[in-house]
Amino acid sequence: MATGDDMVEFTIKSNIVPSEAIRRFKRSAQIGELKNQLELITGAQSQSMKIHVHDERGTKLFDLDDDSRTLGSYNVQSKMILQIEETNLKRAHMFDDTGDVPKYELTAEEYESRKNTARQFMVDHKIGKYNPAAQEERERKEKEKEEHEQQAASKINVNDRCEVAVTSQPTKRGTVMFKGEVHFKPGVWVGVRYDEPLGKNNGSAEGKKYFECPDKYGVFVRPSSVTVGEFPELDLEEL
């Protein structure tokens, strides 16, 4: 078994990968053997590899340039840095671009004809969308939810004063500026201009304008979050 005096510890760096590694090597190892080990660590090819030795501050000291010599025959000490240089970078990165590699793809018909696929397992065990009863229940709940939103929307009109109550957020006051369908989500939505800059937009969403208001005063919420009524603007003492 190698003792501490027989081993030397280096920080390994390379011009191929940005990460560093710390490894210990036998002083009795030949430089050729060391290169083979460093190839596994850095990806640099042993036959096109240069090993530069630096001190802890990064100052270059010398090269390990004789494959027949042992590591211990050089004046190496623990905590030094081995800077590994791959001199043939084109070869080192030859497999980085896989754009021209042919890809194996199945058509929908070929996939359907196969047995023991993930889809077939889900169909056989009625999981997720392949469970008709569960799917019908989800659709029923979604329909009920949207009907509830439509009922709430019927009580809201543009220019109404309102309070907006969204889960985990304080209640805010403002004016209804928009009611209707939007392009970014299904269902009916309400656009509100807050009295204070507590919103998320200026009445626009994904580049489309729905109503006018200053930036950070606008918000889009579901009708169920909006209560209309006599809600005057709050004084500073009431905020």
PDB file of C-alpha atoms in Angstrom:
ATOM      1  CA  MET A   1       0.000   0.000   0.000  1.00  0.00           C
ATOM      2  CA  ALA A   2       1.310   3.439  -0.941  1.00  0.00           C
ATOM      3  CA  THR A   3       2.087   5.727   1.999  1.00  0.00           C
ATOM      4  CA  GLY A   4       1.539   9.470   2.171  1.00  0.00           C
ATOM      5  CA  ASP A   5       5.144  10.099   1.164  1.00  0.00           C
ATOM      6  CA  ASP A   6       4.676   7.908  -1.913  1.00  0.00           C
ATOM      7  CA  MET A   7       1.719   9.998  -3.120  1.00  0.00           C
ATOM      8  CA  VAL A   8       1.398  13.569  -4.345  1.00  0.00           C
ATOM      9  CA  GLU A   9      -1.861  15.521  -4.567  1.00  0.00           C
ATOM     10  CA  PHE A  10      -2.663  17.876  -7.453  1.00  0.00           C
ATOM     11  CA  THR A  11      -5.465  20.159  -8.552  1.00  0.00           C
ATOM     12  CA  ILE A  12      -6.302  19.145 -12.124  1.00  0.00           C
ATOM     13  CA  LYS A  13      -7.360  21.768 -14.666  1.00  0.00           C
ATOM     14  CA  SER A  14      -7.706  21.534 -18.440  1.00  0.00           C
ATOM     15  CA  ASN A  15      -8.522  23.571 -21.530  1.00  0.00           C
ATOM     16  CA  ILE A  16     -11.406  21.211 -22.386  1.00  0.00           C
ATOM     17  CA  VAL A  17     -13.680  21.226 -19.337  1.00  0.00           C
ATOM     18  CA  PRO A  18     -14.243  24.203 -16.998  1.00  0.00           C
ATOM     19  CA  SER A  19     -14.428  22.115 -13.820  1.00  0.00           C
ATOM     20  CA  GLU A  20     -11.499  21.216 -11.585  1.00  0.00           C
ATOM     21  CA  ALA A  21     -10.600  17.985  -9.814  1.00  0.00           C
ATOM     22  CA  ILE A  22      -8.271  17.030  -6.986  1.00  0.00           C
ATOM     23  CA  ARG A  23      -6.448  13.718  -7.350  1.00  0.00           C
ATOM     24  CA  ARG A  24      -3.503  11.883  -5.763  1.00  0.00           C
ATOM     25  CA  PHE A  25      -0.921  10.001  -7.843  1.00  0.00           C
ATOM     26  CA  LYS A  26       1.998   7.708  -7.065  1.00  0.00           C
ATOM     27  CA  ARG A  27       5.412   9.297  -7.377  1.00  0.00           C
ATOM     28  CA  SER A  28       6.578   6.036  -8.961  1.00  0.00           C
ATOM     29  CA  ALA A  29       4.100   6.369 -11.865  1.00  0.00           C
ATOM     30  CA  GLN A  30       5.660   7.069 -15.246  1.00  0.00           C
ATOM     31  CA  ILE A  31       4.452  10.188 -17.043  1.00  0.00           C
ATOM     32  CA  GLY A  32       3.003   8.016 -19.808  1.00  0.00           C
ATOM     33  CA  GLU A  33       0.888   6.188 -17.217  1.00  0.00           C
ATOM     34  CA  LEU A  34      -0.089   9.504 -15.653  1.00  0.00           C
ATOM     35  CA  LYS A  35      -1.351  10.750 -19.015  1.00  0.00           C
ATOM     36  CA  ASN A  36      -3.583   7.699 -19.355  1.00  0.00           C
ATOM     37  CA  GLN A  37      -5.116   8.444 -15.954  1.00  0.00           C
ATOM     38  CA  LEU A  38      -5.532  12.127 -16.775  1.00  0.00           C
ATOM     39  CA  GLU A  39      -7.289  11.220 -20.022  1.00  0.00           C
ATOM     40  CA  LEU A  40     -10.085   9.632 -17.977  1.00  0.00           C
ATOM     41  CA  ILE A  41     -10.329  12.717 -15.767  1.00  0.00           C
ATOM     42  CA  THR A  42     -10.138  15.517 -18.344  1.00  0.00           C
ATOM     43  CA  GLY A  43     -11.034  13.934 -21.679  1.00  0.00           C
ATOM     44  CA  ALA A  44      -7.767  15.119 -23.225  1.00  0.00           C
ATOM     45  CA  GLN A  45      -6.132  12.470 -25.432  1.00  0.00           C
ATOM     46  CA  SER A  46      -2.927  11.064 -23.925  1.00  0.00           C
ATOM     47  CA  GLN A  47      -1.087  11.171 -27.264  1.00  0.00           C
ATOM     48  CA  SER A  48      -1.863  14.874 -27.798  1.00  0.00           C
ATOM     49  CA  MET A  49      -1.667  15.950 -24.152  1.00  0.00           C
ATOM     50  CA  LYS A  50       0.782  18.353 -22.569  1.00  0.00           C
ATOM     51  CA  ILE A  51       1.110  18.600 -18.782  1.00  0.00           C
ATOM     52  CA  HIS A  52       2.131  21.967 -17.361  1.00  0.00           C
ATOM     53  CA  VAL A  53       2.954  22.192 -13.655  1.00  0.00           C
ATOM     54  CA  HIS A  54       1.992  25.397 -11.799  1.00  0.00           C
ATOM     55  CA  ASP A  55       2.416  26.422  -8.196  1.00  0.00           C
ATOM     56  CA  GLU A  56      -0.579  27.155  -5.949  1.00  0.00           C
ATOM     57  CA  ARG A  57      -0.720  30.759  -7.190  1.00  0.00           C
ATOM     58  CA  GLY A  58      -0.914  29.646 -10.821  1.00  0.00           C
ATOM     59  CA  THR A  59       2.658  30.458 -11.832  1.00  0.00           C
ATOM     60  CA  LYS A  60       4.025  27.979 -14.353  1.00  0.00           C
ATOM     61  CA  LEU A  61       7.066  26.037 -13.120  1.00  0.00           C
ATOM     62  CA  PHE A  62       7.859  23.317 -15.672  1.00  0.00           C
ATOM     63  CA  ASP A  63       6.368  20.636 -17.955  1.00  0.00           C
ATOM     64  CA  LEU A  64       6.110  16.888 -17.441  1.00  0.00           C
ATOM     65  CA  ASP A  65       7.445  16.231 -20.928  1.00  0.00           C
ATOM     66  CA  ASP A  66       9.209  12.849 -20.764  1.00  0.00           C
ATOM     67  CA  ASP A  67       6.822   9.888 -20.819  1.00  0.00           C
ATOM     68  CA  SER A  68       9.566   7.513 -19.642  1.00  0.00           C
ATOM     69  CA  ARG A  69      10.396   9.455 -16.483  1.00  0.00           C
ATOM     70  CA  THR A  70       8.577   8.940 -13.199  1.00  0.00           C
ATOM     71  CA  LEU A  71       6.484  11.612 -11.576  1.00  0.00           C
ATOM     72  CA  GLY A  72       8.786  11.595  -8.555  1.00  0.00           C
ATOM     73  CA  SER A  73      11.813  12.391 -10.701  1.00  0.00           C
ATOM     74  CA  TYR A  74      10.387  15.876 -11.146  1.00  0.00           C
ATOM     75  CA  ASN A  75      10.367  18.390  -8.299  1.00  0.00           C
ATOM     76  CA  VAL A  76       6.642  18.001  -7.625  1.00  0.00           C
ATOM     77  CA  GLN A  77       4.870  18.718  -4.357  1.00  0.00           C
ATOM     78  CA  SER A  78       1.324  18.367  -3.123  1.00  0.00           C
ATOM     79  CA  LYS A  79      -1.022  21.330  -3.725  1.00  0.00           C
ATOM     80  CA  MET A  80       0.573  22.066  -7.093  1.00  0.00           C
ATOM     81  CA  ILE A  81      -1.635  22.465 -10.170  1.00  0.00           C
ATOM     82  CA  LEU A  82      -1.509  20.240 -13.240  1.00  0.00           C
ATOM     83  CA  GLN A  83      -2.736  22.292 -16.205  1.00  0.00           C
ATOM     84  CA  ILE A  84      -3.663  19.780 -18.897  1.00  0.00           C
ATOM     85  CA  GLU A  85      -3.462  21.079 -22.453  1.00  0.00           C
ATOM     86  CA  GLU A  86      -5.204  19.216 -25.256  1.00  0.00           C
ATOM     87  CA  THR A  87      -3.233  20.269 -28.326  1.00  0.00           C
ATOM     88  CA  ASN A  88      -5.735  18.746 -30.766  1.00  0.00           C
ATOM     89  CA  LEU A  89      -8.919  20.583 -29.788  1.00  0.00           C
ATOM     90  CA  LYS A  90     -10.658  19.722 -33.060  1.00  0.00           C
ATOM     91  CA  ARG A  91     -10.372  16.038 -32.262  1.00  0.00           C
ATOM     92  CA  ALA A  92     -11.359  16.572 -28.640  1.00  0.00           C
ATOM     93  CA  HIS A  93     -14.648  18.218 -29.682  1.00  0.00           C
ATOM     94  CA  MET A  94     -15.366  16.103 -32.739  1.00  0.00           C
ATOM     95  CA  PHE A  95     -18.385  14.500 -31.053  1.00  0.00           C
ATOM     96  CA  ASP A  96     -19.839  17.718 -29.614  1.00  0.00           C
ATOM     97  CA  ASP A  97     -21.939  18.472 -32.708  1.00  0.00           C
ATOM     98  CA  THR A  98     -24.410  15.639 -33.206  1.00  0.00           C
ATOM     99  CA  GLY A  99     -26.543  17.509 -35.711  1.00  0.00           C
ATOM    100  CA  ASP A 100     -25.543  15.213 -38.570  1.00  0.00           C
ATOM    101  CA  VAL A 101     -25.989  12.005 -36.578  1.00  0.00           C
ATOM    102  CA  PRO A 102     -28.992  10.089 -37.960  1.00  0.00           C
ATOM    103  CA  LYS A 103     -31.773   9.734 -35.399  1.00  0.00           C
ATOM    104  CA  TYR A 104     -33.947   6.681 -35.008  1.00  0.00           C
ATOM    105  CA  GLU A 105     -37.581   7.717 -34.917  1.00  0.00           C
ATOM    106  CA  LEU A 106     -40.799   5.730 -34.789  1.00  0.00           C
ATOM    107  CA  THR A 107     -43.957   6.716 -36.601  1.00  0.00           C
ATOM    108  CA  ALA A 108     -47.166   6.840 -34.570  1.00  0.00           C
ATOM    109  CA  GLU A 109     -48.347   3.672 -36.330  1.00  0.00           C
ATOM    110  CA  GLU A 110     -45.122   1.807 -35.510  1.00  0.00           C
ATOM    111  CA  TYR A 111     -45.331   2.833 -31.868  1.00  0.00           C
ATOM    112  CA  GLU A 112     -48.981   1.767 -31.641  1.00  0.00           C
ATOM    113  CA  SER A 113     -48.100  -1.678 -33.026  1.00  0.00           C
ATOM    114  CA  ARG A 114     -45.492  -2.325 -30.336  1.00  0.00           C
ATOM    115  CA  LYS A 115     -46.213  -4.209 -27.148  1.00  0.00           C
ATOM    116  CA  ASN A 116     -45.003  -3.436 -23.622  1.00  0.00           C
ATOM    117  CA  THR A 117     -44.764   0.309 -24.245  1.00  0.00           C
ATOM    118  CA  ALA A 118     -45.391   2.935 -21.572  1.00  0.00           C
ATOM    119  CA  ARG A 119     -48.549   3.989 -23.387  1.00  0.00           C
ATOM    120  CA  GLN A 120     -49.881   0.436 -23.514  1.00  0.00           C
ATOM    121  CA  PHE A 121     -49.196   0.033 -19.788  1.00  0.00           C
ATOM    122  CA  MET A 122     -51.203   3.193 -19.058  1.00  0.00           C
ATOM    123  CA  VAL A 123     -54.036   2.009 -21.299  1.00  0.00           C
ATOM    124  CA  ASP A 124     -54.140  -1.444 -19.693  1.00  0.00           C
ATOM    125  CA  HIS A 125     -54.146  -0.005 -16.170  1.00  0.00           C
ATOM    126  CA  LYS A 126     -56.384   2.982 -16.970  1.00  0.00           C
ATOM    127  CA  ILE A 127     -53.864   5.566 -15.817  1.00  0.00           C
ATOM    128  CA  GLY A 128     -54.143   9.314 -16.404  1.00  0.00           C
ATOM    129  CA  LYS A 129     -55.908  10.313 -19.604  1.00  0.00           C
ATOM    130  CA  TYR A 130     -56.490   6.633 -20.389  1.00  0.00           C
ATOM    131  CA  ASN A 131     -58.909   6.363 -17.460  1.00  0.00           C
ATOM    132  CA  PRO A 132     -62.272   7.381 -18.991  1.00  0.00           C
ATOM    133  CA  ALA A 133     -64.033   7.731 -15.639  1.00  0.00           C
ATOM    134  CA  ALA A 134     -61.305   9.934 -14.164  1.00  0.00           C
ATOM    135  CA  GLN A 135     -61.142  11.974 -17.351  1.00  0.00           C
ATOM    136  CA  GLU A 136     -64.901  12.540 -17.290  1.00  0.00           C
ATOM    137  CA  GLU A 137     -64.707  13.616 -13.641  1.00  0.00           C
ATOM    138  CA  ARG A 138     -61.956  16.131 -14.416  1.00  0.00           C
ATOM    139  CA  GLU A 139     -63.934  17.520 -17.336  1.00  0.00           C
ATOM    140  CA  ARG A 140     -67.056  17.799 -15.158  1.00  0.00           C
ATOM    141  CA  LYS A 141     -65.157  19.752 -12.491  1.00  0.00           C
ATOM    142  CA  GLU A 142     -63.588  22.030 -15.093  1.00  0.00           C
ATOM    143  CA  LYS A 143     -67.016  22.709 -16.584  1.00  0.00           C
ATOM    144  CA  GLU A 144     -68.490  23.509 -13.158  1.00  0.00           C
ATOM    145  CA  LYS A 145     -65.576  25.806 -12.380  1.00  0.00           C
ATOM    146  CA  GLU A 146     -65.983  27.693 -15.654  1.00  0.00           C
ATOM    147  CA  GLU A 147     -69.743  28.016 -15.114  1.00  0.00           C
ATOM    148  CA  HIS A 148     -68.991  29.518 -11.695  1.00  0.00           C
ATOM    149  CA  GLU A 149     -66.598  32.005 -13.314  1.00  0.00           C
ATOM    150  CA  GLN A 150     -69.210  32.923 -15.924  1.00  0.00           C
ATOM    151  CA  GLN A 151     -71.776  33.590 -13.191  1.00  0.00           C
ATOM    152  CA  ALA A 152     -69.295  35.774 -11.319  1.00  0.00           C
ATOM    153  CA  ALA A 153     -68.455  37.639 -14.532  1.00  0.00           C
ATOM    154  CA  SER A 154     -72.139  38.422 -15.162  1.00  0.00           C
ATOM    155  CA  LYS A 155     -72.123  40.653 -12.055  1.00  0.00           C
ATOM    156  CA  ILE A 156     -69.076  42.645 -13.186  1.00  0.00           C
ATOM    157  CA  ASN A 157     -69.062  45.603 -15.572  1.00  0.00           C
ATOM    158  CA  VAL A 158     -66.320  47.808 -16.966  1.00  0.00           C
ATOM    159  CA  ASN A 159     -65.755  50.930 -14.803  1.00  0.00           C
ATOM    160  CA  ASP A 160     -67.064  49.174 -11.665  1.00  0.00           C
ATOM    161  CA  ARG A 161     -65.113  49.835  -8.504  1.00  0.00           C
ATOM    162  CA  CYS A 162     -63.893  46.583  -7.009  1.00  0.00           C
ATOM    163  CA  GLU A 163     -61.775  44.678  -4.546  1.00  0.00           C
ATOM    164  CA  VAL A 164     -59.520  41.858  -5.727  1.00  0.00           C
ATOM    165  CA  ALA A 165     -58.827  38.954  -3.384  1.00  0.00           C
ATOM    166  CA  VAL A 166     -56.245  36.452  -4.628  1.00  0.00           C
ATOM    167  CA  THR A 167     -55.043  33.560  -2.477  1.00  0.00           C
ATOM    168  CA  SER A 168     -51.957  34.372  -0.366  1.00  0.00           C
ATOM    169  CA  GLN A 169     -52.103  38.067  -1.349  1.00  0.00           C
ATOM    170  CA  PRO A 170     -53.553  41.102   0.443  1.00  0.00           C
ATOM    171  CA  THR A 171     -56.858  42.464  -0.847  1.00  0.00           C
ATOM    172  CA  LYS A 172     -56.413  45.351  -3.300  1.00  0.00           C
ATOM    173  CA  ARG A 173     -58.799  47.976  -4.639  1.00  0.00           C
ATOM    174  CA  GLY A 174     -59.166  49.258  -8.157  1.00  0.00           C
ATOM    175  CA  THR A 175     -61.383  49.788 -11.183  1.00  0.00           C
ATOM    176  CA  VAL A 176     -62.571  47.191 -13.686  1.00  0.00           C
ATOM    177  CA  MET A 177     -61.140  48.087 -17.095  1.00  0.00           C
ATOM    178  CA  PHE A 178     -61.769  44.928 -19.103  1.00  0.00           C
ATOM    179  CA  LYS A 179     -63.941  41.805 -19.083  1.00  0.00           C
ATOM    180  CA  GLY A 180     -63.829  39.035 -21.651  1.00  0.00           C
ATOM    181  CA  GLU A 181     -61.722  36.325 -23.248  1.00  0.00           C
ATOM    182  CA  VAL A 182     -57.964  36.703 -23.612  1.00  0.00           C
ATOM    183  CA  HIS A 183     -55.446  35.075 -25.915  1.00  0.00           C
ATOM    184  CA  PHE A 184     -53.124  33.702 -23.229  1.00  0.00           C
ATOM    185  CA  LYS A 185     -55.564  31.614 -21.146  1.00  0.00           C
ATOM    186  CA  PRO A 186     -58.973  29.982 -21.733  1.00  0.00           C
ATOM    187  CA  GLY A 187     -62.151  31.305 -20.164  1.00  0.00           C
ATOM    188  CA  VAL A 188     -63.318  34.771 -19.175  1.00  0.00           C
ATOM    189  CA  TRP A 189     -60.934  37.157 -17.384  1.00  0.00           C
ATOM    190  CA  VAL A 190     -61.174  40.554 -15.727  1.00  0.00           C
ATOM    191  CA  GLY A 191     -58.638  43.330 -16.214  1.00  0.00           C
ATOM    192  CA  VAL A 192     -58.278  45.639 -13.218  1.00  0.00           C
ATOM    193  CA  ARG A 193     -56.395  48.907 -12.777  1.00  0.00           C
ATOM    194  CA  TYR A 194     -55.270  49.026  -9.160  1.00  0.00           C
ATOM    195  CA  ASP A 195     -55.293  52.262  -7.187  1.00  0.00           C
ATOM    196  CA  GLU A 196     -51.668  51.653  -6.241  1.00  0.00           C
ATOM    197  CA  PRO A 197     -48.714  50.232  -8.255  1.00  0.00           C
ATOM    198  CA  LEU A 198     -49.302  46.713  -6.962  1.00  0.00           C
ATOM    199  CA  GLY A 199     -50.049  45.051 -10.292  1.00  0.00           C
ATOM    200  CA  LYS A 200     -48.054  43.141 -12.873  1.00  0.00           C
ATOM    201  CA  ASN A 201     -48.476  45.025 -16.155  1.00  0.00           C
ATOM    202  CA  ASN A 202     -49.803  48.088 -17.985  1.00  0.00           C
ATOM    203  CA  GLY A 203     -52.947  46.439 -19.309  1.00  0.00           C
ATOM    204  CA  SER A 204     -50.993  44.340 -21.807  1.00  0.00           C
ATOM    205  CA  ALA A 205     -50.233  40.628 -21.879  1.00  0.00           C
ATOM    206  CA  GLU A 206     -47.610  39.074 -24.136  1.00  0.00           C
ATOM    207  CA  GLY A 207     -47.558  42.187 -26.298  1.00  0.00           C
ATOM    208  CA  LYS A 208     -51.332  42.548 -26.731  1.00  0.00           C
ATOM    209  CA  LYS A 209     -53.086  45.576 -25.217  1.00  0.00           C
ATOM    210  CA  TYR A 210     -56.407  44.994 -23.437  1.00  0.00           C
ATOM    211  CA  PHE A 211     -56.819  48.236 -21.471  1.00  0.00           C
ATOM    212  CA  GLU A 212     -54.948  51.409 -20.580  1.00  0.00           C
ATOM    213  CA  CYS A 213     -53.188  51.980 -17.273  1.00  0.00           C
ATOM    214  CA  PRO A 214     -49.714  52.897 -15.987  1.00  0.00           C
ATOM    215  CA  ASP A 215     -47.118  50.164 -15.678  1.00  0.00           C
ATOM    216  CA  LYS A 216     -47.426  48.017 -12.524  1.00  0.00           C
ATOM    217  CA  TYR A 217     -51.041  49.128 -12.019  1.00  0.00           C
ATOM    218  CA  GLY A 218     -52.664  46.452 -14.204  1.00  0.00           C
ATOM    219  CA  VAL A 219     -53.599  42.847 -13.492  1.00  0.00           C
ATOM    220  CA  PHE A 220     -55.675  40.048 -15.032  1.00  0.00           C
ATOM    221  CA  VAL A 221     -57.683  37.879 -12.622  1.00  0.00           C
ATOM    222  CA  ARG A 222     -60.538  35.400 -12.773  1.00  0.00           C
ATOM    223  CA  PRO A 223     -63.998  36.860 -12.071  1.00  0.00           C
ATOM    224  CA  SER A 224     -64.343  34.842  -8.848  1.00  0.00           C
ATOM    225  CA  SER A 225     -61.509  36.919  -7.368  1.00  0.00           C
ATOM    226  CA  VAL A 226     -63.356  40.202  -7.996  1.00  0.00           C
ATOM    227  CA  THR A 227     -66.014  41.778  -5.784  1.00  0.00           C
ATOM    228  CA  VAL A 228     -67.686  44.924  -7.133  1.00  0.00           C
ATOM    229  CA  GLY A 229     -69.244  47.593  -4.949  1.00  0.00           C
ATOM    230  CA  GLU A 230     -68.720  50.972  -3.330  1.00  0.00           C
ATOM    231  CA  PHE A 231     -64.988  50.766  -2.737  1.00  0.00           C
ATOM    232  CA  PRO A 232     -63.462  54.264  -2.641  1.00  0.00           C
ATOM    233  CA  GLU A 233     -59.726  54.694  -2.875  1.00  0.00           C
ATOM    234  CA  LEU A 234     -58.068  54.178   0.490  1.00  0.00           C
ATOM    235  CA  ASP A 235     -56.241  56.989   2.247  1.00  0.00           C
ATOM    236  CA  LEU A 236     -52.576  56.443   2.989  1.00  0.00           C
ATOM    237  CA  GLU A 237     -53.426  55.838   6.650  1.00  0.00           C
ATOM    238  CA  GLU A 238     -55.739  52.985   5.643  1.00  0.00           C
ATOM    239  CA  LEU A 239     -53.242  51.150   3.394  1.00  0.00           C
TER     240      LEU A 239
END
